[in-house]
Tab-separated table of C-alpha atoms in Angstrom:
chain	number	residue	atom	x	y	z
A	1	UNK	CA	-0.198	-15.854	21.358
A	2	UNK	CA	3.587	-16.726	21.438
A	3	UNK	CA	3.246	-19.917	19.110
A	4	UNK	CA	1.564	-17.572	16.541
A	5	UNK	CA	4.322	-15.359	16.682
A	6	UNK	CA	7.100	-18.203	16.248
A	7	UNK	CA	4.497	-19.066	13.306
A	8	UNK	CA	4.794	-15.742	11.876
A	9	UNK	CA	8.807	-15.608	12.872
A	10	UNK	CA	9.260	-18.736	10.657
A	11	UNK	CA	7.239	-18.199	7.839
A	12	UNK	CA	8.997	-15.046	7.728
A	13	UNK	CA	12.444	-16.753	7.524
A	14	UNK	CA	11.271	-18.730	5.141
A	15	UNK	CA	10.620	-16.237	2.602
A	16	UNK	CA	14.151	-14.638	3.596
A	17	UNK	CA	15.445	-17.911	2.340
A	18	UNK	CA	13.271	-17.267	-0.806
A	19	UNK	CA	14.331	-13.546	-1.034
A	20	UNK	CA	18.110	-15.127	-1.047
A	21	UNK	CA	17.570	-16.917	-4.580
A	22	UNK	CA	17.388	-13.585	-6.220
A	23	UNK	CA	20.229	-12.191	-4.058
A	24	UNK	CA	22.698	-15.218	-5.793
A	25	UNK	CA	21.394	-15.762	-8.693
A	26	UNK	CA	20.094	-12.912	-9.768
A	27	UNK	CA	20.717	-12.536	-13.408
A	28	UNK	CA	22.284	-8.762	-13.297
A	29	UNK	CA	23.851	-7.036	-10.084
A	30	UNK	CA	21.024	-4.939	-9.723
A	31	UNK	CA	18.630	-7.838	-9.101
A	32	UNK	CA	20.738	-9.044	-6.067
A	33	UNK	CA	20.488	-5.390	-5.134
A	34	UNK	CA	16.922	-5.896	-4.917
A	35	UNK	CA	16.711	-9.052	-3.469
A	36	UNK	CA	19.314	-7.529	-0.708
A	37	UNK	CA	16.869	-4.529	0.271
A	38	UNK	CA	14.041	-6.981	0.527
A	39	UNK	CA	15.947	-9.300	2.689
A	40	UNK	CA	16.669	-6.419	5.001
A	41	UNK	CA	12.844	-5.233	4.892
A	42	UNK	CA	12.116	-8.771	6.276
A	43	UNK	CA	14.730	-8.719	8.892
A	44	UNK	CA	13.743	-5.388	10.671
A	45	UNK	CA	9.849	-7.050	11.267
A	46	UNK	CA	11.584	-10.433	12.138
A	47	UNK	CA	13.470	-8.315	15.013
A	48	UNK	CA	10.234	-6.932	15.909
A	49	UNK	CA	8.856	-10.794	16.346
A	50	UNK	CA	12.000	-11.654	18.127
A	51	UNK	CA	11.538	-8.679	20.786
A	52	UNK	CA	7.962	-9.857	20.896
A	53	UNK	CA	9.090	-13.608	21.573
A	54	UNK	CA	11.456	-12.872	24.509
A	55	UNK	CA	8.913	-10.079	26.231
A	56	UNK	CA	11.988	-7.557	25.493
A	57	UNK	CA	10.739	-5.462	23.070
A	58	UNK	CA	11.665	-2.193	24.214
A	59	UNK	CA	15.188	-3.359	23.696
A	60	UNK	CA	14.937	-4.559	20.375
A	61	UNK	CA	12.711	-1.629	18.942
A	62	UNK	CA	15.837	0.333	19.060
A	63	UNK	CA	18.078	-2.693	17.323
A	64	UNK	CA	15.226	-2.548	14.532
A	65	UNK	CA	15.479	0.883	14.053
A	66	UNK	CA	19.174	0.972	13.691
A	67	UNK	CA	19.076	-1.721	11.276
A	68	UNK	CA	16.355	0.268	9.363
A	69	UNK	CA	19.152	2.890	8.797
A	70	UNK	CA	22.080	0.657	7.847
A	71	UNK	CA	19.450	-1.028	5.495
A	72	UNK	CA	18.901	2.598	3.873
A	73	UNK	CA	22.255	3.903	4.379
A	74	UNK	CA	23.514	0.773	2.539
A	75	UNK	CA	21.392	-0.011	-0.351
A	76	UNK	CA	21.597	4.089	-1.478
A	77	UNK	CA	25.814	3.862	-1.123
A	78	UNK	CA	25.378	0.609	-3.238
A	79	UNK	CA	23.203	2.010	-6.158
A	80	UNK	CA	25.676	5.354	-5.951
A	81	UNK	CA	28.744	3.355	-6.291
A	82	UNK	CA	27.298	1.300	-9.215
A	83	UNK	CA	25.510	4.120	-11.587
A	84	UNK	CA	28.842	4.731	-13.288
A	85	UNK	CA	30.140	1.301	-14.081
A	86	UNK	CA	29.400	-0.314	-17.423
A	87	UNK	CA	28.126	-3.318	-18.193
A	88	UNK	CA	25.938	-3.106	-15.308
A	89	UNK	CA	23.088	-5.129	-17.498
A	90	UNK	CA	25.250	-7.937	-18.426
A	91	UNK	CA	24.679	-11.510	-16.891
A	92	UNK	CA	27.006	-11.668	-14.342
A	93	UNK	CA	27.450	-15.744	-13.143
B	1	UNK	CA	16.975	11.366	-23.094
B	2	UNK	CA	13.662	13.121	-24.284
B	3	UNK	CA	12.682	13.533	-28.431
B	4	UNK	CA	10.918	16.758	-27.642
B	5	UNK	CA	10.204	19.506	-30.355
B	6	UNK	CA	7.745	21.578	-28.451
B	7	UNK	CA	9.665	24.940	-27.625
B	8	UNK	CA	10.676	24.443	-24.010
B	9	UNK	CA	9.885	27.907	-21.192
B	10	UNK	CA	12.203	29.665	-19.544
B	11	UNK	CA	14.517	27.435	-17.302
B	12	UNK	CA	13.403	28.450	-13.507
B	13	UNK	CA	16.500	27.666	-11.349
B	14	UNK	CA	15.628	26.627	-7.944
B	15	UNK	CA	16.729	29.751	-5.622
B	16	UNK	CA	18.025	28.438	-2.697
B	17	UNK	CA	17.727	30.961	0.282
B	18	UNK	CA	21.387	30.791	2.123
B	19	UNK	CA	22.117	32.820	5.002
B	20	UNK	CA	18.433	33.420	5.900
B	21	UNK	CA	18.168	31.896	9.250
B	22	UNK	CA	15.583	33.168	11.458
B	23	UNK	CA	14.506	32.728	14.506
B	24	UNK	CA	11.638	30.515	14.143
B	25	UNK	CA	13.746	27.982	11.857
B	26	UNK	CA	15.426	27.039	14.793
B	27	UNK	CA	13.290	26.830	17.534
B	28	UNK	CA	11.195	24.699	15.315
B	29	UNK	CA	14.679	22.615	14.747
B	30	UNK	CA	15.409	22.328	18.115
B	31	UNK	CA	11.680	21.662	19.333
B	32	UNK	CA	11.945	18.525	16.381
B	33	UNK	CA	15.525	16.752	17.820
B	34	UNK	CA	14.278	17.532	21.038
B	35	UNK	CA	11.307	15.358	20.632
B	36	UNK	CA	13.433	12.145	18.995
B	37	UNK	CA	16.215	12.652	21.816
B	38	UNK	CA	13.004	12.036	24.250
B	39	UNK	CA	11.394	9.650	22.767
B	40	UNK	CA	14.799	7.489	21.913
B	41	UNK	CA	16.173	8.207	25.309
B	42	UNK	CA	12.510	7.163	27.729
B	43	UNK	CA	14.517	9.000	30.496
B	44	UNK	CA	13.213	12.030	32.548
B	45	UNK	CA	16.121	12.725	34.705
B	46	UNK	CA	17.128	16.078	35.272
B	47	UNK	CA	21.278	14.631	33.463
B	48	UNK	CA	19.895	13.278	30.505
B	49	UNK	CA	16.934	15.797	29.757
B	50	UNK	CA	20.424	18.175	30.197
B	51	UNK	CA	22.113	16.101	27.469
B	52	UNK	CA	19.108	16.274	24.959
B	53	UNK	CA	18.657	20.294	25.404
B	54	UNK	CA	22.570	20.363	24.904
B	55	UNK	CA	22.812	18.483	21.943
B	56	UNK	CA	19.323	19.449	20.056
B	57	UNK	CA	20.660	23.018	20.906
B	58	UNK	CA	23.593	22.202	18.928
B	59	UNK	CA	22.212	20.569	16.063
B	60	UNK	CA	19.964	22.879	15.264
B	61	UNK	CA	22.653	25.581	15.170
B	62	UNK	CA	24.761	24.313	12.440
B	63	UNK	CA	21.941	22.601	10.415
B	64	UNK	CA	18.748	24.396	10.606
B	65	UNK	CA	19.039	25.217	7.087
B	66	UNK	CA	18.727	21.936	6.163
B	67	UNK	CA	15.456	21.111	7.166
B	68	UNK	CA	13.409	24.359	6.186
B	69	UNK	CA	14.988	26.178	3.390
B	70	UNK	CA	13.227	29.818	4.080
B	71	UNK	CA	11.891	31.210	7.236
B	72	UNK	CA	8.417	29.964	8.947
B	73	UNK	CA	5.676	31.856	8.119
B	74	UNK	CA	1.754	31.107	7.902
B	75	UNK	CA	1.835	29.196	4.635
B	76	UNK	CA	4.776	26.908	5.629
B	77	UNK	CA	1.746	26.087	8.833
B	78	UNK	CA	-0.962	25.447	6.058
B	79	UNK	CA	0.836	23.433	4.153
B	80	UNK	CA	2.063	21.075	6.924
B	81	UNK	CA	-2.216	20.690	7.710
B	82	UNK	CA	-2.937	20.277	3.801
B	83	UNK	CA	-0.281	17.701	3.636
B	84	UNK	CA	-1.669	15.914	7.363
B	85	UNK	CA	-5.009	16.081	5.729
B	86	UNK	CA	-3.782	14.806	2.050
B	87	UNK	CA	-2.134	11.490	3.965
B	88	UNK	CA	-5.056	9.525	4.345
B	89	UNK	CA	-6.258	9.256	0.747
B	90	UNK	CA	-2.595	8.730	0.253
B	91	UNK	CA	-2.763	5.629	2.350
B	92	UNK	CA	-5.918	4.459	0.631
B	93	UNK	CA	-4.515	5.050	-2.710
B	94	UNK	CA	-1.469	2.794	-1.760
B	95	UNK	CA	-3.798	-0.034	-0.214
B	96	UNK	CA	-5.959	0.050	-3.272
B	97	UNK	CA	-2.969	-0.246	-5.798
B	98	UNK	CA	-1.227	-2.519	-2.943
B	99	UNK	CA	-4.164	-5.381	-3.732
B	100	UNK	CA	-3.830	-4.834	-7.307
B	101	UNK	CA	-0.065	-6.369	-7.791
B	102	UNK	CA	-0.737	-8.404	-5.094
B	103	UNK	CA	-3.147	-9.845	-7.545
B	104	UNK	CA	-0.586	-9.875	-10.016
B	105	UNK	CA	1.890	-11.234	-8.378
B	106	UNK	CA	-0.126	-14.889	-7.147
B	107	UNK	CA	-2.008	-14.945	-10.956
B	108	UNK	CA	-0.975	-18.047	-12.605
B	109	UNK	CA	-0.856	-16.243	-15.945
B	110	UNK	CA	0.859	-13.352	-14.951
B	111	UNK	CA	2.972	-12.687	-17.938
B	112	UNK	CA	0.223	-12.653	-20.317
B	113	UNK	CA	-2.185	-10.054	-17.648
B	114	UNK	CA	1.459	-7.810	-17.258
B	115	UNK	CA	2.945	-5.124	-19.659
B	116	UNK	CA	5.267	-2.823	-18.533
B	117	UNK	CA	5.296	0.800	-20.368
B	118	UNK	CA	6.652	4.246	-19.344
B	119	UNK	CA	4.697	7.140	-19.498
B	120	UNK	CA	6.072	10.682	-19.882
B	121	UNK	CA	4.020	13.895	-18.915
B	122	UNK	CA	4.939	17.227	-17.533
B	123	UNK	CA	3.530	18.346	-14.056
B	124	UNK	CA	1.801	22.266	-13.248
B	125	UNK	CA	3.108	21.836	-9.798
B	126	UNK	CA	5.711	24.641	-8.933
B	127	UNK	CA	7.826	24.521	-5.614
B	128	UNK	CA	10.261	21.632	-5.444
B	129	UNK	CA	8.506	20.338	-2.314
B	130	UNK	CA	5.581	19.700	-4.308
B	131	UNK	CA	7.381	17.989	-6.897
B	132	UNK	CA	9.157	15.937	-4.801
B	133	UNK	CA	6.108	14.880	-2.552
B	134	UNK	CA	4.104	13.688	-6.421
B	135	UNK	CA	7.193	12.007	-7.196
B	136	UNK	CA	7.795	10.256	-3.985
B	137	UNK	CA	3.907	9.371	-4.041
B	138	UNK	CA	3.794	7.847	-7.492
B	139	UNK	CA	6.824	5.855	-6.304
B	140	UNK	CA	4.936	4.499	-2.813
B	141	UNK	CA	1.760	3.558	-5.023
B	142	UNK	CA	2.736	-0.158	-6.064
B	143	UNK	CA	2.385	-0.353	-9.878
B	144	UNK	CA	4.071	2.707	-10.998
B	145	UNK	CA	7.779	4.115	-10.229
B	146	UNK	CA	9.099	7.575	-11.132
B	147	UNK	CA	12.437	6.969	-12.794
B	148	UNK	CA	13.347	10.822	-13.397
B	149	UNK	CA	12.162	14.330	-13.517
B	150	UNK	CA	14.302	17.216	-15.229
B	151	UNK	CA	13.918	20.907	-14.378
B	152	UNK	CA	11.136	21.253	-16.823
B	153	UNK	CA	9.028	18.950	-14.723
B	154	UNK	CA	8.668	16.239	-16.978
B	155	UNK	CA	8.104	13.310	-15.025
B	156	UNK	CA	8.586	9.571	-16.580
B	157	UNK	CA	7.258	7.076	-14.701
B	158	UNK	CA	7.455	3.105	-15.634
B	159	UNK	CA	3.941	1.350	-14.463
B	160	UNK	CA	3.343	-2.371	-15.001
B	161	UNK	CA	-0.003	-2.882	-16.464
B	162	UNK	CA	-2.546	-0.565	-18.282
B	163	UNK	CA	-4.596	-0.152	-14.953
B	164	UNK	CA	-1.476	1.115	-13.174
B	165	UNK	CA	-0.885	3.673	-15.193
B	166	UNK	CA	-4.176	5.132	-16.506
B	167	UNK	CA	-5.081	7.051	-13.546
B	168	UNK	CA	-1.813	9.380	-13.929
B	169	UNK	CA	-1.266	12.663	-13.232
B	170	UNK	CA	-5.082	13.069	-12.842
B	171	UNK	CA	-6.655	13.357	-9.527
B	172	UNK	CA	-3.106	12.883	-7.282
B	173	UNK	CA	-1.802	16.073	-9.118
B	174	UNK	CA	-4.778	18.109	-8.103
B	175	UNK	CA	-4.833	17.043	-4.746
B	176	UNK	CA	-1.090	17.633	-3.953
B	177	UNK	CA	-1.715	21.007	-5.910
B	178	UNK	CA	-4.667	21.732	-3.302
B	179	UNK	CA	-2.842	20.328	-0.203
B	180	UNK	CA	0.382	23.186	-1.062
B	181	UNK	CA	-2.036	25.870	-1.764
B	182	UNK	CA	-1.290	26.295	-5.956
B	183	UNK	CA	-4.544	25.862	-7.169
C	1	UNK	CA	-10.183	-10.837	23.443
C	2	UNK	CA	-11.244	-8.490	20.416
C	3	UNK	CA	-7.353	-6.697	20.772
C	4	UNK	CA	-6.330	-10.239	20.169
C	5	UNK	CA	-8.435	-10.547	16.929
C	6	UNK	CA	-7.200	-7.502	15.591
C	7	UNK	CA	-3.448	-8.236	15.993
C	8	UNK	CA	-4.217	-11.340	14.405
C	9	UNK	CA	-5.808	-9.782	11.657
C	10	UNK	CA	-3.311	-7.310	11.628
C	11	UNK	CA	-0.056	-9.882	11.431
C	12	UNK	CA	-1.929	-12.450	9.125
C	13	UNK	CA	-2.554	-9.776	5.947
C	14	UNK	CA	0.804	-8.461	6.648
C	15	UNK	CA	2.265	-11.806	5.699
C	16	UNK	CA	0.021	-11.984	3.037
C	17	UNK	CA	1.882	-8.811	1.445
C	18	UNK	CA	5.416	-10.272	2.084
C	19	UNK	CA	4.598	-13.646	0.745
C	20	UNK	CA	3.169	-11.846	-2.378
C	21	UNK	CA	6.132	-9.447	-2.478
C	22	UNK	CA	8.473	-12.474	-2.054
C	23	UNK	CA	6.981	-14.097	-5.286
C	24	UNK	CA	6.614	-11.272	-7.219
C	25	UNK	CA	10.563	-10.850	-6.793
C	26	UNK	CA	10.769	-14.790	-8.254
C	27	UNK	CA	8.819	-14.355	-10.795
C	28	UNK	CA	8.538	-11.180	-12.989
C	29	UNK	CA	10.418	-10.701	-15.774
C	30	UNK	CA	12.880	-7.831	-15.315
C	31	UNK	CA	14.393	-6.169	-12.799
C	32	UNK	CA	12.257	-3.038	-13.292
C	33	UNK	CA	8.932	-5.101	-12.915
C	34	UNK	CA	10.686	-6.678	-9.534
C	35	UNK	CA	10.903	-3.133	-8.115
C	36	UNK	CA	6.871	-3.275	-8.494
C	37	UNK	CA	5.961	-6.144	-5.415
C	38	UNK	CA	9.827	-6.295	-3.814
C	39	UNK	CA	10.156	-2.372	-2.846
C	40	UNK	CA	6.418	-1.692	-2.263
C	41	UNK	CA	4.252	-5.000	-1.194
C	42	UNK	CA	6.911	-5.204	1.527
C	43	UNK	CA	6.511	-1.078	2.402
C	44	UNK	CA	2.753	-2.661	2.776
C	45	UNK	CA	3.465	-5.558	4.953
C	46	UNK	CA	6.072	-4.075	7.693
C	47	UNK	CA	3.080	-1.205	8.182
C	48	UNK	CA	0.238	-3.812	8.927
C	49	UNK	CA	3.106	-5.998	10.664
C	50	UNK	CA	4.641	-2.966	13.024
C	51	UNK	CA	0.885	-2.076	13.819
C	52	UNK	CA	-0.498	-5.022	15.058
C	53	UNK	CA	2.402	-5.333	17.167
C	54	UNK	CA	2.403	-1.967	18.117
C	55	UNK	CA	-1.199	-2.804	19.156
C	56	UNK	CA	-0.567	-5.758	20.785
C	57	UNK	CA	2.446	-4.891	23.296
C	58	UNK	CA	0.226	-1.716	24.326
C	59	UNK	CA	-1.670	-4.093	27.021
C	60	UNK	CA	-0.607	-3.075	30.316
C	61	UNK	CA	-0.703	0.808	29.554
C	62	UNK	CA	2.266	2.606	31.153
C	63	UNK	CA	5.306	4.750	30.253
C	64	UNK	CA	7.281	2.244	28.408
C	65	UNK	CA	4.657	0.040	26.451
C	66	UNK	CA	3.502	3.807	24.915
C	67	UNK	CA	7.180	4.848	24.227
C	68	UNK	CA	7.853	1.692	22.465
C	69	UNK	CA	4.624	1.695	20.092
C	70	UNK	CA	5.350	5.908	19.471
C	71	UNK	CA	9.360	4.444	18.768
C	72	UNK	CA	7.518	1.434	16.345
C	73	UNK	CA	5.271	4.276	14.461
C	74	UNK	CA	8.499	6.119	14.274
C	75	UNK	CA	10.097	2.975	11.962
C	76	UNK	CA	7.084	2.491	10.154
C	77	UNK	CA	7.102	6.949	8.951
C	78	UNK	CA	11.270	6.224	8.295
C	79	UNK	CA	9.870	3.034	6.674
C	80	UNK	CA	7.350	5.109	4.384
C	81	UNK	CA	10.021	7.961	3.350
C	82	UNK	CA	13.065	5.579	2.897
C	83	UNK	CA	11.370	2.947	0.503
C	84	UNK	CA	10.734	5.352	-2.118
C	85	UNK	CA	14.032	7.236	-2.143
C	86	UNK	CA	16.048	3.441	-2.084
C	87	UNK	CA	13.670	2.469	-5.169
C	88	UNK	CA	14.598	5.562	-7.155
C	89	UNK	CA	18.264	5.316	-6.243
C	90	UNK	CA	17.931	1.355	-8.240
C	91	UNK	CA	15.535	1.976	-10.767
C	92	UNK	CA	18.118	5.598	-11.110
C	93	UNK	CA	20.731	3.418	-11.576
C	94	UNK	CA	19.709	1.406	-14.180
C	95	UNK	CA	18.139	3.714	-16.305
C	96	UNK	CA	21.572	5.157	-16.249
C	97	UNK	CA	23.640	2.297	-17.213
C	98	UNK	CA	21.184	1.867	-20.335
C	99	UNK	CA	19.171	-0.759	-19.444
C	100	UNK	CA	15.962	-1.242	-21.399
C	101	UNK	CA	12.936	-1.975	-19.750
C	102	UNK	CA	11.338	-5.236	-20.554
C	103	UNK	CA	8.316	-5.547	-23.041
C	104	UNK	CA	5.846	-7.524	-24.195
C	105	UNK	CA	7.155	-10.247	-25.675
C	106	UNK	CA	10.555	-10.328	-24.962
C	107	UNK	CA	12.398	-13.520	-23.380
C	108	UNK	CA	12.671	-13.498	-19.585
C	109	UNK	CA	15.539	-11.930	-18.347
């Protein structure tokens, strides 16, 4: 059961490397705002995996949680802070 | 925003009831954060069951008000079991619509099968709760996001295909109606 | 043995939803029609995901295993109120800054 999980942990990281494309090149800043919130989606399960891998998951159920809330916390200041710029659809690389 | 000539009603504020705090608003408060603080904590030690009463018991006395906005009475109860019993068609809903983009999204020809409209209507439902339960709903249900609604309860929504959208307000509305008791 | 076959399950469609979430992202053609698969296959995904697990560290029943699967529902309800409410706050955001969604026809963007 533990080599499916490290299956599972790095497929998972492969698709954070994925997620990453859109969070640099994204054409507008609200596309690497999405690809940021995905990435962080991705990371709370891969914590779960990790917990899961090193039989200490009742430890890392709580650092999964927390990062839940930073994810949130985060991507709501973000979109806040950048409703009243302009220009915010302009290609920005 | 909105090219509207259809005479609008009577703006209905939200009332906000401040300074109403009974009783039951914060036991209920207090019985909530004390069942996080126990389930966070997995201690049952005399000291930290101390802490939790100590702490829920101040939280809930400076922000009760923010979690139930009048006092608890019968219908606040009925609508927490129509909403308990409205979840699992929710979660079907979202499955259902979940397969759909998933479809979408691994389809070859995807830009020809996608095309992306927003659709405006105005909602019956009445308290604010209800509103904001459809709106988060519609958002949860891949295929169709809420992007605003006004005080007149126009809701426009942006869904990506036809298929998405077609189903809206329709049968979630009545449900949601029936679940807070405004039919 | 069937616990097994469920987790399995469980994990495998989960992975399914990211990987389609992950392409949707890549490939549609605005950033409205990203919101679509990024902020709502994934909502998907972590559920199946944080069950199976949930269902799978629940072997040896005792006090702990059951506080960590009630602590790995909790994520998964913070999960299904917090995806929404971060979508809106994006898609809120651009509508505001003028940005026109993309139709039928237009160049990728």
């Amino acid at each position: 059961m533990d080599d499916f999980f490290l299956g599972c942990s790095l497929f998972l990281g492969g698709l954070v490397m994925l997620s990453l494309y859109r969070g640099i090149f994204g054409p507008t800043v609200l596309d690497r705002m999405i690809g940021v919130n995905a990435i962080g989606t991705k990371t709370t399960v891969l914590l779960i995996f990790i917990g899961l891998l090193y039989h200490r998951l009742e430890m890392f159920v709580d650092i999964a949680l927390a990062y839940a809330l930073l994810n949130f916390i985060a991507v709501l200041a973000a979109a806040r802070y950048l409703q009243k710029r302009k220009g915010l659809y302009e290609r920005t690389y | 925003m909105k090219k509207d000539a259809a005479p609008q009603p009577k703006l209905e504020l939200p009332h906000y009831q401040e300074g109403k705090k009974s009783g039951s608003v914060y036991g209920a408060t207090f019985i909530l954060m004390m069942g996080v603080w126990i389930l966070l904590s997995g201690k049952f030690d005399p000291f930290h069951l101390a802490l939790g009463v100590l702490s829920s018991a101040l939280v809930s006395y400076f922000s009760a008000d923010l979690l139930f906005s009048g006092p608890l009475t019968g219908r606040t109860i009925r609508t927490f079991f129509g909403f308990l019993g409205y979840l699992p068609w929710l979660l079907y809903q979202i499955l259902l619509s979940a397969l759909h983009v998933l479809y979408l999204s691994f389809h070859p020809r995807m830009m020809e099968l996608i095309d992306p409209q927003v659709l405006r209507f105005r909602s019956r439902l009445k308290s604010d709760l209800a509103q904001v339960t459809f709106a988060n709903s519609i958002t949860l249900t891949p295929g169709t996001i809420t992007i605003y609604v006004n005080f007149h309860r126009d809701f426009s929504v942006h869904a990506i295909d036809r298929f998405s959208g077609e189903g809206l307000p329709g049968e979630m509305e009545r449900r949601i109606a029936r679940a807070f008791g405004e039919e | 043995m069937v616990i097994d076959l469920i987790v399995i399950f469980c994990l495998a469609v989960g992975l399914i939803f990211f990987a389609g979430g992950t392409l949707g992202l890549l490939r549609f053609p605005d950033f409205y029609s990203r919101l679509h698969p990024a902020g709502k296959l994934d909502t998907m995904g972590s559920f199946l995901i944080l069950l199976g697990s949930a269902i799978h560290q629940l072997f040896p029943l005792t006090l702990s295993t059951v506080l960590s699967g009630l602590k790995l529902m909790l994520i998964v309800v913070f999960v299904f109120l917090a995806s929404p409410t971060a979508t809106h706050a994006i898609v809120d955001a651009g509508f505001r800054a003028g940005l026109e969604p993309w139709k039928k026809g237009d160049p990728r963007r």
